[in-house]
Short mmCIF file of C-alpha atoms in Angstrom, two decimals:
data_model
loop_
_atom_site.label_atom_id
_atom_site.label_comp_id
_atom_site.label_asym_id
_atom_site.label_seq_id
_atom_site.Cartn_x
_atom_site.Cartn_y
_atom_site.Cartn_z
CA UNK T 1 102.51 39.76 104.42
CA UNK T 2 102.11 43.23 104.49
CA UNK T 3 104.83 44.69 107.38
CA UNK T 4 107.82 43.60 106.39
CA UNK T 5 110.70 45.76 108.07
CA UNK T 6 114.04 47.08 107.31
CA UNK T 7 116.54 45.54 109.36
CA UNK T 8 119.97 47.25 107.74
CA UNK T 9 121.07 48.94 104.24
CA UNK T 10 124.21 48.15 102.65
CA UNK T 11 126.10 49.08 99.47
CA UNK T 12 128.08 47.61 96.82
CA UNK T 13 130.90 49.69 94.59
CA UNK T 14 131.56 48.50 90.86
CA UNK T 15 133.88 50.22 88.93
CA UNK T 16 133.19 50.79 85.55
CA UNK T 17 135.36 53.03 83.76
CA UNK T 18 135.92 56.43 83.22
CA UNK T 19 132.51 57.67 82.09
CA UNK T 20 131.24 56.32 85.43
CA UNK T 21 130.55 53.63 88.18
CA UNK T 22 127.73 51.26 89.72
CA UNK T 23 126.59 51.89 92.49
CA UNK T 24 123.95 49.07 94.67
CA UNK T 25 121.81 49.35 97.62
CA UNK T 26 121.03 46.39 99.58
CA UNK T 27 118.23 46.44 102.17
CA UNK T 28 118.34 43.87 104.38
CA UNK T 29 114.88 42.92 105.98
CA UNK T 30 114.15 41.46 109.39
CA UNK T 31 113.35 38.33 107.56
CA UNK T 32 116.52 38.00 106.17
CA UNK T 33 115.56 38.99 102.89
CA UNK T 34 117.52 41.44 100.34
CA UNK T 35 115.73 44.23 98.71
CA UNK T 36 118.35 45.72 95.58
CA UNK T 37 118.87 48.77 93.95
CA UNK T 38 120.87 51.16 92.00
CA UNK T 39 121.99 54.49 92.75
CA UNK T 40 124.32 54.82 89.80
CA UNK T 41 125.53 58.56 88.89
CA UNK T 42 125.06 60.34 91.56
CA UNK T 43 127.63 62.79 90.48
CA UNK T 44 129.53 62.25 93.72
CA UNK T 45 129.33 58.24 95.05
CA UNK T 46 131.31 58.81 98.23
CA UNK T 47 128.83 61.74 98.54
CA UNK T 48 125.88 59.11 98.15
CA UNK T 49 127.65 56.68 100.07
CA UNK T 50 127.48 58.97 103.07
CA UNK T 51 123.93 60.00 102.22
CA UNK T 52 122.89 56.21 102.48
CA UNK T 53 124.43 56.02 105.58
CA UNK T 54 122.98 58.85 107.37
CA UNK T 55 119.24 58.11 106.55
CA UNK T 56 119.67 53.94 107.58
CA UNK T 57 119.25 54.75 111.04
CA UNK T 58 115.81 56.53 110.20
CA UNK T 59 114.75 53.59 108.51
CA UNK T 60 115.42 50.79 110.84
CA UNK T 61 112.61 49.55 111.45
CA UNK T 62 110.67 50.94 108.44
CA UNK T 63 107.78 49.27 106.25
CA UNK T 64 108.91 48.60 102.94
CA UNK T 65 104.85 48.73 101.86
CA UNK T 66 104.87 52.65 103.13
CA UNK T 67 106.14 53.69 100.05
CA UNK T 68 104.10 56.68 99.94
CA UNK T 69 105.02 57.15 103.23
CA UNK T 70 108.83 57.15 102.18
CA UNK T 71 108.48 59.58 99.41
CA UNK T 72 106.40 61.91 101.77
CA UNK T 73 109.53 61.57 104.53
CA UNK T 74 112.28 61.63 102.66
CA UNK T 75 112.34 62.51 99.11
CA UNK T 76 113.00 66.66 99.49
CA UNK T 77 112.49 68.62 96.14
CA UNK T 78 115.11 71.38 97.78
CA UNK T 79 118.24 68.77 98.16
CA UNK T 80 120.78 67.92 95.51
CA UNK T 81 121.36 65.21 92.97
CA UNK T 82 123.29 63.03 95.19
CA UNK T 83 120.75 62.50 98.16
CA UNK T 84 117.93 62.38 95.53
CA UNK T 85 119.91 59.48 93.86
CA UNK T 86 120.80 57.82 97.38
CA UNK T 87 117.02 57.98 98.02
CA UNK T 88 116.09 56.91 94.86
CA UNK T 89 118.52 53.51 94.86
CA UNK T 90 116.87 52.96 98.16
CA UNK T 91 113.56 53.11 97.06
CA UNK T 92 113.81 50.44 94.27
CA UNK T 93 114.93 48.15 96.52
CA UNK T 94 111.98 48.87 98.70
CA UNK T 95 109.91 47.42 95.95
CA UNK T 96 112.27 44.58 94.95
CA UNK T 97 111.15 44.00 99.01
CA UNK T 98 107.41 44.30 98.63
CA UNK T 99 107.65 41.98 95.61
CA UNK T 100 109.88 39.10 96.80
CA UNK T 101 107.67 39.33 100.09
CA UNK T 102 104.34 38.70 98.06
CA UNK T 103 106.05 36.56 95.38
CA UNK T 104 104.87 39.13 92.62
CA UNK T 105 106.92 41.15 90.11
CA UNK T 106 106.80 44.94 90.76
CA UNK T 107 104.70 45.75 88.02
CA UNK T 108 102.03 43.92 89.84
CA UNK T 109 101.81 46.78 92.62
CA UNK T 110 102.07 49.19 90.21
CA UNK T 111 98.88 48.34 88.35
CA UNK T 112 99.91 45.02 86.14
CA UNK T 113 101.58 44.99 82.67
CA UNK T 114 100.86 46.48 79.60
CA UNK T 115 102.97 44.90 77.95
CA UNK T 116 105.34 41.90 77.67
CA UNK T 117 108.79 43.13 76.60
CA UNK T 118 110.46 46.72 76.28
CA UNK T 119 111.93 47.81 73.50
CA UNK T 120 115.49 49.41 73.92
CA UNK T 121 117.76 51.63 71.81
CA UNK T 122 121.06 51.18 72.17
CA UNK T 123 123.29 54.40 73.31
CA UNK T 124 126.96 53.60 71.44
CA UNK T 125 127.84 56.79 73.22
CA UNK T 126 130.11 55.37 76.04
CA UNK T 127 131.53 52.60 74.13
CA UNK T 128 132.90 54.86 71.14
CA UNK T 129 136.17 56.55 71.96
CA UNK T 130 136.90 57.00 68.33
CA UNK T 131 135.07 60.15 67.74
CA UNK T 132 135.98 60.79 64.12
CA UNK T 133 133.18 60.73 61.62
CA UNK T 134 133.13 56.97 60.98
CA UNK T 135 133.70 55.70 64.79
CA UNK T 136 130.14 56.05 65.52
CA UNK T 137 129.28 54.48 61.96
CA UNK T 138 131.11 51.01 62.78
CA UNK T 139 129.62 50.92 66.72
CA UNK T 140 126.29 51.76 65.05
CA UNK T 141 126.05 49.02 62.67
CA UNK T 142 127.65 46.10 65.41
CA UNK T 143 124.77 46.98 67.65
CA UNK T 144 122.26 46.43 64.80
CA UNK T 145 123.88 43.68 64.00
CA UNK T 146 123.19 42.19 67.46
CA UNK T 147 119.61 43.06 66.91
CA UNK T 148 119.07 46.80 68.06
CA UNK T 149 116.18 48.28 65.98
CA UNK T 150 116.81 52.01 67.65
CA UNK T 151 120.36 53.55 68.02
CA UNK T 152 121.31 56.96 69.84
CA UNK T 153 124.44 59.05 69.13
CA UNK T 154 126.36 62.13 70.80
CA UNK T 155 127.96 63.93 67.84
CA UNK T 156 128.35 66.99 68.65
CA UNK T 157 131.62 67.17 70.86
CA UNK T 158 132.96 69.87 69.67
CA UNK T 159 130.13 72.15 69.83
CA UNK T 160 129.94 74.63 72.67
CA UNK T 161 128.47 78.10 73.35
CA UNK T 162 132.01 79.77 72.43
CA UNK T 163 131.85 78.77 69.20
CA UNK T 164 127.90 78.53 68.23
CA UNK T 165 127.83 82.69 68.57
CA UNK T 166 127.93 83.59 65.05
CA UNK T 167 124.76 82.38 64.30
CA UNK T 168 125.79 80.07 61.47
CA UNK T 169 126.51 75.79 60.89
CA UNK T 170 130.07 75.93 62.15
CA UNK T 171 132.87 73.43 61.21
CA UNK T 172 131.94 71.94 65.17
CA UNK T 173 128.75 71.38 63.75
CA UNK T 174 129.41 70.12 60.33
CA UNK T 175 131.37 66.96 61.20
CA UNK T 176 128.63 66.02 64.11
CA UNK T 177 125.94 66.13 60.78
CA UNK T 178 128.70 64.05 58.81
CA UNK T 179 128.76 61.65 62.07
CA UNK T 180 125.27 61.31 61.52
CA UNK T 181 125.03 60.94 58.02
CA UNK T 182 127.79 58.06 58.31
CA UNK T 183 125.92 56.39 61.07
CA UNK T 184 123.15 56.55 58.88
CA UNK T 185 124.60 54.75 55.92
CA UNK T 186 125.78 52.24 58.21
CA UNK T 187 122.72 51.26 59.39
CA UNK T 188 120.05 51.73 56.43
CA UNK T 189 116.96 53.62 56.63
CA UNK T 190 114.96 51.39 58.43
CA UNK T 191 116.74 51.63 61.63
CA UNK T 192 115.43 54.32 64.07
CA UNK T 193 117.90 57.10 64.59
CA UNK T 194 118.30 59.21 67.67
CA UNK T 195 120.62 62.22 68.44
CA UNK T 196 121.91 63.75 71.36
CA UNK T 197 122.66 67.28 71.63
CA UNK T 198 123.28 67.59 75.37
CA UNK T 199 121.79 71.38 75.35
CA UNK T 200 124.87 72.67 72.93
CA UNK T 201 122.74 74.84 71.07
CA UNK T 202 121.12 78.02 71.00
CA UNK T 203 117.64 77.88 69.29
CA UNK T 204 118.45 79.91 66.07
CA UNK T 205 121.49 77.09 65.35
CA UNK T 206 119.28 73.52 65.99
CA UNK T 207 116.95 74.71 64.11
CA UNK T 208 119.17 75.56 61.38
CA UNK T 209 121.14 71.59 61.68
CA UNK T 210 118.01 69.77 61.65
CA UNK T 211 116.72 71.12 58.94
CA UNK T 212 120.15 69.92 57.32
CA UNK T 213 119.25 66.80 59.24
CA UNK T 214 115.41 66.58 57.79
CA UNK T 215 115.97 63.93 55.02
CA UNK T 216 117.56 61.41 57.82
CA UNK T 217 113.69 61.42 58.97
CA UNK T 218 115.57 61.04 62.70
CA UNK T 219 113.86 59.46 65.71
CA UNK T 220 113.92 62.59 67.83
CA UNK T 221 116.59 65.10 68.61
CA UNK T 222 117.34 65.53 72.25
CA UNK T 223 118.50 68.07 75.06
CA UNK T 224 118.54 71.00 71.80
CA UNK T 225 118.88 73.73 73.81
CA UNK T 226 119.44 74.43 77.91
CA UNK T 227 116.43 73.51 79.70
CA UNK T 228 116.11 77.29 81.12
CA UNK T 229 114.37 78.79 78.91
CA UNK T 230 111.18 76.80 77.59
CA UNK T 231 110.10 79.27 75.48
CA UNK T 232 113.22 78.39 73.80
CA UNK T 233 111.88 74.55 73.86
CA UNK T 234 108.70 75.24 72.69
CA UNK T 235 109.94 77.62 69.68
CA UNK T 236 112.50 75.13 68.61
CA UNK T 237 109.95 72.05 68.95
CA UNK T 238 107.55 74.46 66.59
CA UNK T 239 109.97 75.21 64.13
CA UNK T 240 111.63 71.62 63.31
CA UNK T 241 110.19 68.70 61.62
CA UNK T 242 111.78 65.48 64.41
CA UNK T 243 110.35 65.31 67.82
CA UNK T 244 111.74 67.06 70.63
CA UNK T 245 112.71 64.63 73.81
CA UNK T 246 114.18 66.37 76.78
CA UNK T 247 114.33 66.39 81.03
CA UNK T 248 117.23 64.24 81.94
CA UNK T 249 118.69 66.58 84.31
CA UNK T 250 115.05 67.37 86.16
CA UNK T 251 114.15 65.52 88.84
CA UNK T 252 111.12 66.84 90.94
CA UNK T 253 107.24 66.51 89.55
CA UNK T 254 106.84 70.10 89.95
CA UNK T 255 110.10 70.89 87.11
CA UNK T 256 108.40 67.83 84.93
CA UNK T 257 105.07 69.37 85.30
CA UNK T 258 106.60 73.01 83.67
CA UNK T 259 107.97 71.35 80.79
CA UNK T 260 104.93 69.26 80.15
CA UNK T 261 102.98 73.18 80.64
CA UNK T 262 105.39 75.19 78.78
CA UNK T 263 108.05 73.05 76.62
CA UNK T 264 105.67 71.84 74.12
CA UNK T 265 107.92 68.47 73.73
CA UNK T 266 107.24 65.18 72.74
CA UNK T 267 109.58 62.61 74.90
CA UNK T 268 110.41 62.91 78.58
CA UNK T 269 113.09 61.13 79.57
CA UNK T 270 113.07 60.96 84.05
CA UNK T 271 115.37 58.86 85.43
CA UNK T 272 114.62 55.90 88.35
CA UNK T 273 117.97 56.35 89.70
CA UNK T 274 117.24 60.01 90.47
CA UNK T 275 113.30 61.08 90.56
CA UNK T 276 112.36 58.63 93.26
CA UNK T 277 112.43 55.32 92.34
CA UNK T 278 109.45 53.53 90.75
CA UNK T 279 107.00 55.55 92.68
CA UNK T 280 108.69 59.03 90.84
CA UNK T 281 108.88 57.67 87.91
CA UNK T 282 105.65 56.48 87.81
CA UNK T 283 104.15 59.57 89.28
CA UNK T 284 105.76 61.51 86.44
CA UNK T 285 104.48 59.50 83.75
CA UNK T 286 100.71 59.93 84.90
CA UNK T 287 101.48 63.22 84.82
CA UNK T 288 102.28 63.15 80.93
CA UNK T 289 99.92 60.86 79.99
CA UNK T 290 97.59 63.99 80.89
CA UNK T 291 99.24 65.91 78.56
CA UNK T 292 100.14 63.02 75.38
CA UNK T 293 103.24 63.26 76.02
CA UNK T 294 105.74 59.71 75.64
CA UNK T 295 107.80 58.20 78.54
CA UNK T 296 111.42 57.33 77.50
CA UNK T 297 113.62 56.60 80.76
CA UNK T 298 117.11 57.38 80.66
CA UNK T 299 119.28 55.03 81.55
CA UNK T 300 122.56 54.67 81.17
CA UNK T 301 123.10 52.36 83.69
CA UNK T 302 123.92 49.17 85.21
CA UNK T 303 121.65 46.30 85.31
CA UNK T 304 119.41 46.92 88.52
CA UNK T 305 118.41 50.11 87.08
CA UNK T 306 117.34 48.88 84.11
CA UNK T 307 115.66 46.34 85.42
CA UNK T 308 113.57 48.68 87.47
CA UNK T 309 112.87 50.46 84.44
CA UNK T 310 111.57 47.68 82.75
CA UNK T 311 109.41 46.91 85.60
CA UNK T 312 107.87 50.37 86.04
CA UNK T 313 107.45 50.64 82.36
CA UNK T 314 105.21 47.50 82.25
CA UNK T 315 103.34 49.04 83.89
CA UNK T 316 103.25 52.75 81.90
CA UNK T 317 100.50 53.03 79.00
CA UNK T 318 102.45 56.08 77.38
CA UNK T 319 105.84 54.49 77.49
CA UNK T 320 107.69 54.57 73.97
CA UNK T 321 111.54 53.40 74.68
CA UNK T 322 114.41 52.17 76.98
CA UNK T 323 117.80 53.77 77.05
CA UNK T 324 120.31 50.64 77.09
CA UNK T 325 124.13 51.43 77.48
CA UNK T 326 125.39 49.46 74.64
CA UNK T 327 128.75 48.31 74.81
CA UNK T 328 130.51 50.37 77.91
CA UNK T 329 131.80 46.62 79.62
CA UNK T 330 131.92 42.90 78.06
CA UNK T 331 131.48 42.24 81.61
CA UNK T 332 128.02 43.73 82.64
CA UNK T 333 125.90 40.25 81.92
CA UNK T 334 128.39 38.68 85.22
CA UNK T 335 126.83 40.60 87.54
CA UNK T 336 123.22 39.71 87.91
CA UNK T 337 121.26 36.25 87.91
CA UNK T 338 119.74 35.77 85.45
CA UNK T 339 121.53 37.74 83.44
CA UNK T 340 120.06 39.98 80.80
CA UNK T 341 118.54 38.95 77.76
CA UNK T 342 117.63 40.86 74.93
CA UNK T 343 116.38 40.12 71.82
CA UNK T 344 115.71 41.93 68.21
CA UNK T 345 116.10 45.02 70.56
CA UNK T 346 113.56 44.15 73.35
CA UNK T 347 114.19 43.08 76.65
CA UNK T 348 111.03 40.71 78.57
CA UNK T 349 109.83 41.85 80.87
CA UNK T 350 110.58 39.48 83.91
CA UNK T 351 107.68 37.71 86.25
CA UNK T 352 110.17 36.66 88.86
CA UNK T 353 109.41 38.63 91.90
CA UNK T 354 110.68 41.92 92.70
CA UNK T 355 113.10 43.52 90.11
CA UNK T 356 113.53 40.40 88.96
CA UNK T 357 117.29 40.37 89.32
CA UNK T 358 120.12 39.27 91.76
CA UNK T 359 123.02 40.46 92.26
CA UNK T 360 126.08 37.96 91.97
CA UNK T 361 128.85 38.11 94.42
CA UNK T 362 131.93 39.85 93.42
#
């Protein structure tokens, strides 16, 4: 079966909490079938909503196989985050289609595996609301405990361009390298350690913290500096010892191709629920496996997401690590069959068909 059509698109809400919400796409197909995906953090989900809505009509009636076809008609490099991200959710669940049609994971139409489980690291970002220099320490250490080999942090709050002007480690600054340092402790030297710096910094001041930060030997440093300027990314990834991993925020293969050019970094981290879908993110990892650079989605999501992830990743050769959003609900393993499973801080990759997940009704 090769023409399967869309017969109507659907989607589902889930509150999180206040860093965020879930949100699904359902495509329903003609042979009563139901295609999902996620389209998660689109900075506006009414906004999304409404984008959803206004492109089903177009797609009634549409091949979930034309793929290419779909990217070429509606993914616009000129439109904003939210009706990339509606596009995006829709798109995955085009391919959960084309898999559950042929009875093959997605990985298979992507070029087979490459591997049999992903690892993760486990962001304790969302789930720490105390911020003091030992609340990342103790959130740290429980997710190593439940077998994460890899852990990410956001330390630096309090660090913003009014007060990183003076050109020197401010107190801001400081108690983000004592978070660090305490997370460290926590979780022995053996554990790979990975900081967030969400673009707070001007060159002359990351370069300055991770050199206090070299004997930590971290996994990489990320966002240093605003994306802007990459001269200012290259410099920076020159001068410092860690990798650089950056491009979160981009979204089109023509702003990923500049920073693979110009940036000099190590890590790119595009995002399923916002390049594309599969096809983007996929796309944009060819493109950096031209240029030796490492995939590492981000992904601070909900389960369909990752789950895509995983299954476009299978299928990457220069793929390094997962994002995993450790701890932000006890609740998140309710809401898809089977639920996830990871283990020493990898996730298998599944061979059911599609994604490889349902959703369970709410």
């Amino acid at each position: 079966m090769n023409n399967l059509k869309i017969k109507s698109i659907e989607t589902e809400f889930i509150h999180v909490n206040h860093r965020g919400n879930w949100l699904f796409v359902k495509l329903h197909s003609e042979d009563g079938a139901i295609g999902i995906g996620e389209a998660s953090h689109g900075r506006n989900d009414e906004q999304v909503r409404d984008f959803i809505a206004t492109l089903e009509p177009s797609l009634v009636g549409f091949n979930v196989f034309d793929l290419e076809s779909f990217r070429l008609r509606f993914f616009r490099e000129n439109e904003g985050h939210a009706y990339l991200t509606a596009v995006s959710g829709i798109e995955q669940a085009m391919w959960d289609l084309a898999g559950k049609a042929l009875d093959v994971p997605s990985y298979q139409l992507l070029g087979g595996k490459c591997r049999n489980r992903i690892r993760l690291y486990a962001n304790i970002n969302r789930a720490t609301t105390d911020r003091g220099t030992f609340g990342f320490a103790r959130n740290a250490e429980q997710a190593v405990a439940e077998g994460f080999t890899a852990i990410k942090c956001a330390p630096f709050d309090g660090v913003s361009a009014s007060n990183i002007t003076h050109g020197k480690l401010t107190s801001a600054i400081r108690e983000g390298i004592d978070r660090i340092r305490a997370i460290r402790t926590a979780i022995g030297p053996d554990i790979d350690l990975l900081v967030d710096c969400h673009s707070r910094f001007h060159p002359g001041l990351i370069i300055q913290t991770a050199k206090a930060l070299d004997d930590l030997h971290l996994f990489w440093i990320e966002d240093p500096v605003p994306l802007g300027d990459l001269n200012a990314v290259a410099h920076v990834s020159q001068s410092i010892s860690m990798p650089i991993a950056t491009g979160e925020r981009l979204r089109t293969l023509t702003d990923f191709d500049k920073l693979l050019k110009h940036g000099r970094v190590d890590y790119i981290l595009p995002d399923v629920k916002h390049v594309g879908g599969l096809l983007g993110l996929k796309k944009i990892s060819t493109l950096a496996e031209t240029t030796n650079v490492k995939i590492t989605p981000h992904n601070p999501s909900g389960p369909i997401a990752t789950a895509a992830s995983v299954q476009c990743m299978a299928s990457v050769p220069n793929f390094s690590i997962l994002e995993f959003a450790w701890g932000e609900v006890d609740w998140r393993g309710t809401l898809v069959d089977p639920p996830e499973q990871i283990t020493e801080g990898f996730i298998d990759v599944s061979k059911r068909s599609g994604l490889g997940k349902s959703l369970k009704s709410q």
